[in-house]
CSV table of C-alpha atoms in Angstrom, one decimal:
chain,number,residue,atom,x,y,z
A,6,UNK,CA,79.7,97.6,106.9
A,7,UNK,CA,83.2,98.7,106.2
A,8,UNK,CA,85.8,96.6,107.1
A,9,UNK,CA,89.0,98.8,107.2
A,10,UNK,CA,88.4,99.4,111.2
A,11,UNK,CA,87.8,95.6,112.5
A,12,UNK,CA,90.3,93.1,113.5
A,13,UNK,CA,90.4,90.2,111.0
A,14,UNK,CA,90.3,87.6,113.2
A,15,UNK,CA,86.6,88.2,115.0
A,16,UNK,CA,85.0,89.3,111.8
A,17,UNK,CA,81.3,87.6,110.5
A,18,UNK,CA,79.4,89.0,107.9
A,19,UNK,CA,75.6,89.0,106.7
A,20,UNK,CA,74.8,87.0,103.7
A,21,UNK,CA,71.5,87.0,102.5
A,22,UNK,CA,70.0,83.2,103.9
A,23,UNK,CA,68.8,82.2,100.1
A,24,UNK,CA,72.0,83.2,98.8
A,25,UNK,CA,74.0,81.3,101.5
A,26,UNK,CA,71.7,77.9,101.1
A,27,UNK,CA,72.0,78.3,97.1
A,28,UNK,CA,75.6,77.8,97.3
A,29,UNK,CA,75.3,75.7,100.2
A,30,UNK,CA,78.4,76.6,102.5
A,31,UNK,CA,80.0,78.9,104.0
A,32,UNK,CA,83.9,78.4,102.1
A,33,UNK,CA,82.6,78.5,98.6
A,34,UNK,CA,80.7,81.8,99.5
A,35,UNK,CA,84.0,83.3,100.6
A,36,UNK,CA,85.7,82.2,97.8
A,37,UNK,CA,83.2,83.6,95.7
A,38,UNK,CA,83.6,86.6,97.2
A,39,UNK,CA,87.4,86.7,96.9
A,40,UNK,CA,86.7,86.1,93.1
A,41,UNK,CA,84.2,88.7,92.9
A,42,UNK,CA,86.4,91.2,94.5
A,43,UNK,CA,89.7,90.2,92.5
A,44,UNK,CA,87.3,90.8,89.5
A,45,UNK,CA,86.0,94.5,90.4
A,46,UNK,CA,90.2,95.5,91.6
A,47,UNK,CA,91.0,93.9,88.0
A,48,UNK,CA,88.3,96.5,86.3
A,49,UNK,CA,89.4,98.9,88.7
A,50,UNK,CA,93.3,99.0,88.3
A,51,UNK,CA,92.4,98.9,84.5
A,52,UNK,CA,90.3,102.1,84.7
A,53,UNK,CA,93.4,103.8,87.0
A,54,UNK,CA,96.1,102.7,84.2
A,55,UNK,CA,93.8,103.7,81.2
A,56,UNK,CA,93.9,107.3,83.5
A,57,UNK,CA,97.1,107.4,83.8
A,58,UNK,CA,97.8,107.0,80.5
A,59,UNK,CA,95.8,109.6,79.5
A,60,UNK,CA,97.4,111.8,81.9
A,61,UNK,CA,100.7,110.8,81.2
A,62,UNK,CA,100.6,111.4,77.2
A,63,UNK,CA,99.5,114.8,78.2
A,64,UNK,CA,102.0,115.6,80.2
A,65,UNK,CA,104.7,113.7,77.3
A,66,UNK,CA,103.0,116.2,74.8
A,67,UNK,CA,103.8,119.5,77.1
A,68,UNK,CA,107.0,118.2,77.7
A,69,UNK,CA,107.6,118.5,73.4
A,70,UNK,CA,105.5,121.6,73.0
A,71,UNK,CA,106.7,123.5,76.0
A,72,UNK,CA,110.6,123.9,74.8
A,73,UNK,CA,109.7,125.3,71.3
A,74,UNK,CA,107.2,128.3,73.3
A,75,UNK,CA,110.5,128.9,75.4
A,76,UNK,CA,112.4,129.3,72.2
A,77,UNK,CA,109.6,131.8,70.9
A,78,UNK,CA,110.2,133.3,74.2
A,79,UNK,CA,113.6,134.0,74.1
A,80,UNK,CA,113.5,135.5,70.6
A,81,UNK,CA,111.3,137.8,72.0
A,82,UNK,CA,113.4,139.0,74.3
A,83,UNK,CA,116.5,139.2,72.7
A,84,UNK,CA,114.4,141.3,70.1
A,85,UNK,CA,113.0,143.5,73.2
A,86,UNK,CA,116.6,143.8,74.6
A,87,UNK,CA,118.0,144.9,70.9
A,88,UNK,CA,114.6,147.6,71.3
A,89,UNK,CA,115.6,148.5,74.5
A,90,UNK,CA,119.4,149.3,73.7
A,91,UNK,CA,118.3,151.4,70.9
A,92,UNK,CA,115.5,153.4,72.6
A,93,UNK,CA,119.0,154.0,75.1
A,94,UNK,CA,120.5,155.1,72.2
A,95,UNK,CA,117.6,157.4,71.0
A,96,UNK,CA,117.6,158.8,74.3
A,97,UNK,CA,120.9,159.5,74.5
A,98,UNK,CA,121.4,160.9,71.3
A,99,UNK,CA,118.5,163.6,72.4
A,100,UNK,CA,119.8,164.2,75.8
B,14,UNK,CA,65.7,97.5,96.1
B,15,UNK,CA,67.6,97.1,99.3
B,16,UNK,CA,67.8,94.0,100.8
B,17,UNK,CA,67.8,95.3,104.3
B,18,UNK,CA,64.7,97.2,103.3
B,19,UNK,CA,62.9,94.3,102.7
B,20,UNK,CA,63.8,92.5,105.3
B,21,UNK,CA,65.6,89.7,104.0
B,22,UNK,CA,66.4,86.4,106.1
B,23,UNK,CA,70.2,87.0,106.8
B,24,UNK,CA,72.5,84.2,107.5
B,25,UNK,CA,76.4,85.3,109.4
B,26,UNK,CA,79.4,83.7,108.2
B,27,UNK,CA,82.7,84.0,109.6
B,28,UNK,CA,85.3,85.3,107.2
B,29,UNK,CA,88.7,85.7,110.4
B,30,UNK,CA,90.9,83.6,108.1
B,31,UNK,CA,90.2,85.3,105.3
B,32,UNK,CA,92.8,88.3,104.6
B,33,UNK,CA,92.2,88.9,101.1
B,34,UNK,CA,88.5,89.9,101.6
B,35,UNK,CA,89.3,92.3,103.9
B,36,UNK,CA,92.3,93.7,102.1
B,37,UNK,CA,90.7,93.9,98.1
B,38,UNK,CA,87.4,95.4,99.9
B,39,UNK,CA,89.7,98.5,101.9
B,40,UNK,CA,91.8,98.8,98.1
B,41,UNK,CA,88.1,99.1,96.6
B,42,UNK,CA,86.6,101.2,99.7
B,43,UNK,CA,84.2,98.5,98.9
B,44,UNK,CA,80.8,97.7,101.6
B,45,UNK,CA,80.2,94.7,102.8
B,46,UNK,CA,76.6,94.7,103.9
B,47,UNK,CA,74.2,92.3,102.7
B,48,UNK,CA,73.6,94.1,99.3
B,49,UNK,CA,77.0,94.9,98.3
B,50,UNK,CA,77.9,90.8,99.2
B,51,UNK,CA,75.5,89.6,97.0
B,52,UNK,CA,76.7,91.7,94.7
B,53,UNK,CA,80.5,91.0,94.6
B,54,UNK,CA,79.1,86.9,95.0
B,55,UNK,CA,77.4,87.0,91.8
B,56,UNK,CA,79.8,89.1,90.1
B,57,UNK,CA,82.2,86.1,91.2
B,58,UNK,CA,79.8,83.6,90.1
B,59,UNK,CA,80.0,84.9,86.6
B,60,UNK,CA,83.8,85.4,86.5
B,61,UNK,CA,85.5,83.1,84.0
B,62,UNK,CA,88.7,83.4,85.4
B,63,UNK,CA,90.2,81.3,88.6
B,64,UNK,CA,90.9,83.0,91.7
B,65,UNK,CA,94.6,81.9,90.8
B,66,UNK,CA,94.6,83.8,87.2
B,67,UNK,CA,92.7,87.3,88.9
B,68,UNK,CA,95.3,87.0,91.6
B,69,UNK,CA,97.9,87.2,89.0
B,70,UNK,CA,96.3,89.7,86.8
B,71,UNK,CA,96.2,92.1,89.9
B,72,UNK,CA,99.9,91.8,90.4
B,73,UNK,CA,100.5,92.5,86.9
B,74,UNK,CA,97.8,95.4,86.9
B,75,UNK,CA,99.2,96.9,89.9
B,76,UNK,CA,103.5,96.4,88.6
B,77,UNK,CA,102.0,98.5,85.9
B,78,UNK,CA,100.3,100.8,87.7
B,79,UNK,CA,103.2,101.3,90.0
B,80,UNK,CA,105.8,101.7,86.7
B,81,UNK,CA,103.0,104.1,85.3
B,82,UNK,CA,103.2,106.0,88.0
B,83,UNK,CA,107.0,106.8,88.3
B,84,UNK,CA,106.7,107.0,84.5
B,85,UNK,CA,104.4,110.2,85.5
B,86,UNK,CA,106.3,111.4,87.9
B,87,UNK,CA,109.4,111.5,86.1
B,88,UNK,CA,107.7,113.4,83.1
B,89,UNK,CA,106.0,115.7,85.8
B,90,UNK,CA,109.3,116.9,87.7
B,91,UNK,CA,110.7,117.3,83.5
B,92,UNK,CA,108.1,119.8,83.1
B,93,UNK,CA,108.1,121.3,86.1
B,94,UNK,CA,111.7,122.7,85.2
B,95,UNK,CA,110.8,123.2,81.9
B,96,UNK,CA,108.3,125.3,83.1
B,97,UNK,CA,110.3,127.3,85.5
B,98,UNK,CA,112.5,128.3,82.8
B,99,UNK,CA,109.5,129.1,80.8
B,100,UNK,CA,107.9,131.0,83.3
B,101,UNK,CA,111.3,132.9,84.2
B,102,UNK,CA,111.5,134.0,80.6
B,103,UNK,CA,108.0,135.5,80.2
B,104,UNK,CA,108.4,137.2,83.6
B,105,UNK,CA,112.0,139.3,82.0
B,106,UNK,CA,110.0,140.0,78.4
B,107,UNK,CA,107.2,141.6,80.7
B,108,UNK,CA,109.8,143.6,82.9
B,109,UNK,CA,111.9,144.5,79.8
B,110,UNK,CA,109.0,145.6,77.6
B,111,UNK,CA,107.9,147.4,80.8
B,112,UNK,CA,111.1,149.3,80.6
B,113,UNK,CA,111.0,149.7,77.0
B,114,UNK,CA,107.5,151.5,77.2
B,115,UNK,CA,108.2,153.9,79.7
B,116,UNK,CA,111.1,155.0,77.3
B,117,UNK,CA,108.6,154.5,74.1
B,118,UNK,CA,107.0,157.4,76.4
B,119,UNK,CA,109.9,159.5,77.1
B,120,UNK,CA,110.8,159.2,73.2
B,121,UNK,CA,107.2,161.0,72.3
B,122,UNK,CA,107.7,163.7,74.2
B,123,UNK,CA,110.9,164.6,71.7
B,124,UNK,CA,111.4,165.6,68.4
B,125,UNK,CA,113.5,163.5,66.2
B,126,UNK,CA,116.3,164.8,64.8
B,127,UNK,CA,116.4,163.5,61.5
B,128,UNK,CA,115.0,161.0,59.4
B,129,UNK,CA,116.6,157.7,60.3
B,130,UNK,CA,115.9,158.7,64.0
B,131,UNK,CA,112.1,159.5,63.1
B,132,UNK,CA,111.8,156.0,61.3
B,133,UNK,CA,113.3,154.2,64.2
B,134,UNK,CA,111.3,156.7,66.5
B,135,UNK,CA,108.0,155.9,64.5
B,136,UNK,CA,108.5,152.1,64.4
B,137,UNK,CA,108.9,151.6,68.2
B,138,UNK,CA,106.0,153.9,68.8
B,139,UNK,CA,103.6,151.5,66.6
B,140,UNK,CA,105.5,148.7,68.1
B,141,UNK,CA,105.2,148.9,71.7
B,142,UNK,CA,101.4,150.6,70.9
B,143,UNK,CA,100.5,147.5,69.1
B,144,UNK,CA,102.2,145.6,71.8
B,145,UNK,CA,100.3,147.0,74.6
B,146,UNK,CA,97.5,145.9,72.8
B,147,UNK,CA,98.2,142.3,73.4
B,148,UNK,CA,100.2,142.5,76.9
């Protein structure tokens, strides 16, 4: 049973009967419950921020390396540019 | 084993007042069938925190999550121009080495003139060869 589609005011849920006369009411089994589910969102934000921590550092790292590949790159084509003026000249000269 | 499966006694309870359950199990896309609450009640049984200090851990967790987040996207949209420009760059050394080959070619198909032009001649032939090679 999913609850995301019921209204909250109508809704009853199953407990196993030896788990409901163990604790012995109703309150402290929803309690319990709230607990329980606190505890499993605390584990599971914890897994999403570890995650995005991860993600985030590799994105910080791109962010340093990527500026020094556009430097390389821009070398490159000023020295392709230079080649290119003097293959004009070359040509030029022949023509 | 399944609980359902083995046909266990099942008592309802009546959880209306109880917004939390309902929202922490939709944040979790959490069941709530038999199993899965016996599960999350046991798992609250053996919690050593109050429901008071979880509460409060959540709203930390999820402030952090929620500064992590923009944190990313920040560093994502940074990137994203950096990339651009990146991407702009390698696209104008592949159409100007482009250019420069097709004139490497025309350049084969002559005779140098003298020796400075042979050199010059020679050393963009190798280049743009060996270039080739690796574009």
């Amino acid at each position: 049973m999913r609850l995301t589609h019921t209204k909250n005011s109508n809704v009853k849920l199953s407990v196993p009967r030896d788990l409901y006369e163990k604790i012995g009411n109703q309150e402290k089994i929803i309690e319990l419950m709230r607990i329980g589910l606190l505890s499993l969102r605390v584990a599971s934000l914890d897994r999403e921020i570890a995650d995005l921590v991860e993600r985030t550092e590799a994105l910080k790292k791109r962010v340093v390396e990527l500026p020094y590949e556009t430097e390389k790159l821009k070398k490159l084509l000023e020295e392709f540019i230079k080649d290119y003026k003097t293959l004009e000249t070359l040509l030029n000269v022949r023509r | 084993m399944n609980i359902q499966a083995r046909k266990v006694s099942l008592k309802r309870i009546r959880i209306g007042e109880s917004c939390r359950i309902h929202e922490l199990a939709t944040k979790l896309d959490a069941l709530l069938d038999a199993e899965s609450i016996q599960k999350i009640v046991e798992f609250g049984m053996k919690s050593a925190c109050s429901e008071e200090q979880l509460a409060q851990t959540v709203k930390e967790l999820e402030e952090r999550k929620k500064q992590l987040e923009s944190d990313f996207q920040k560093i994502a949209r940074q990137l994203n121009e950096q990339e651009s420009k990146y991407v702009g760059l390698r696209n104008e050394i592949s159409r100007v080495f482009t250019d420069n080959r097709i004139q490497v070619f025309h350049l084969c198909a002559r005779s140098p003139s003298s020796r400075h032009e042979r050199l010059l001649r020679d050393e963009l032939i190798r280049k743009y060869i060996a270039y080739s090679k690796l574009m």
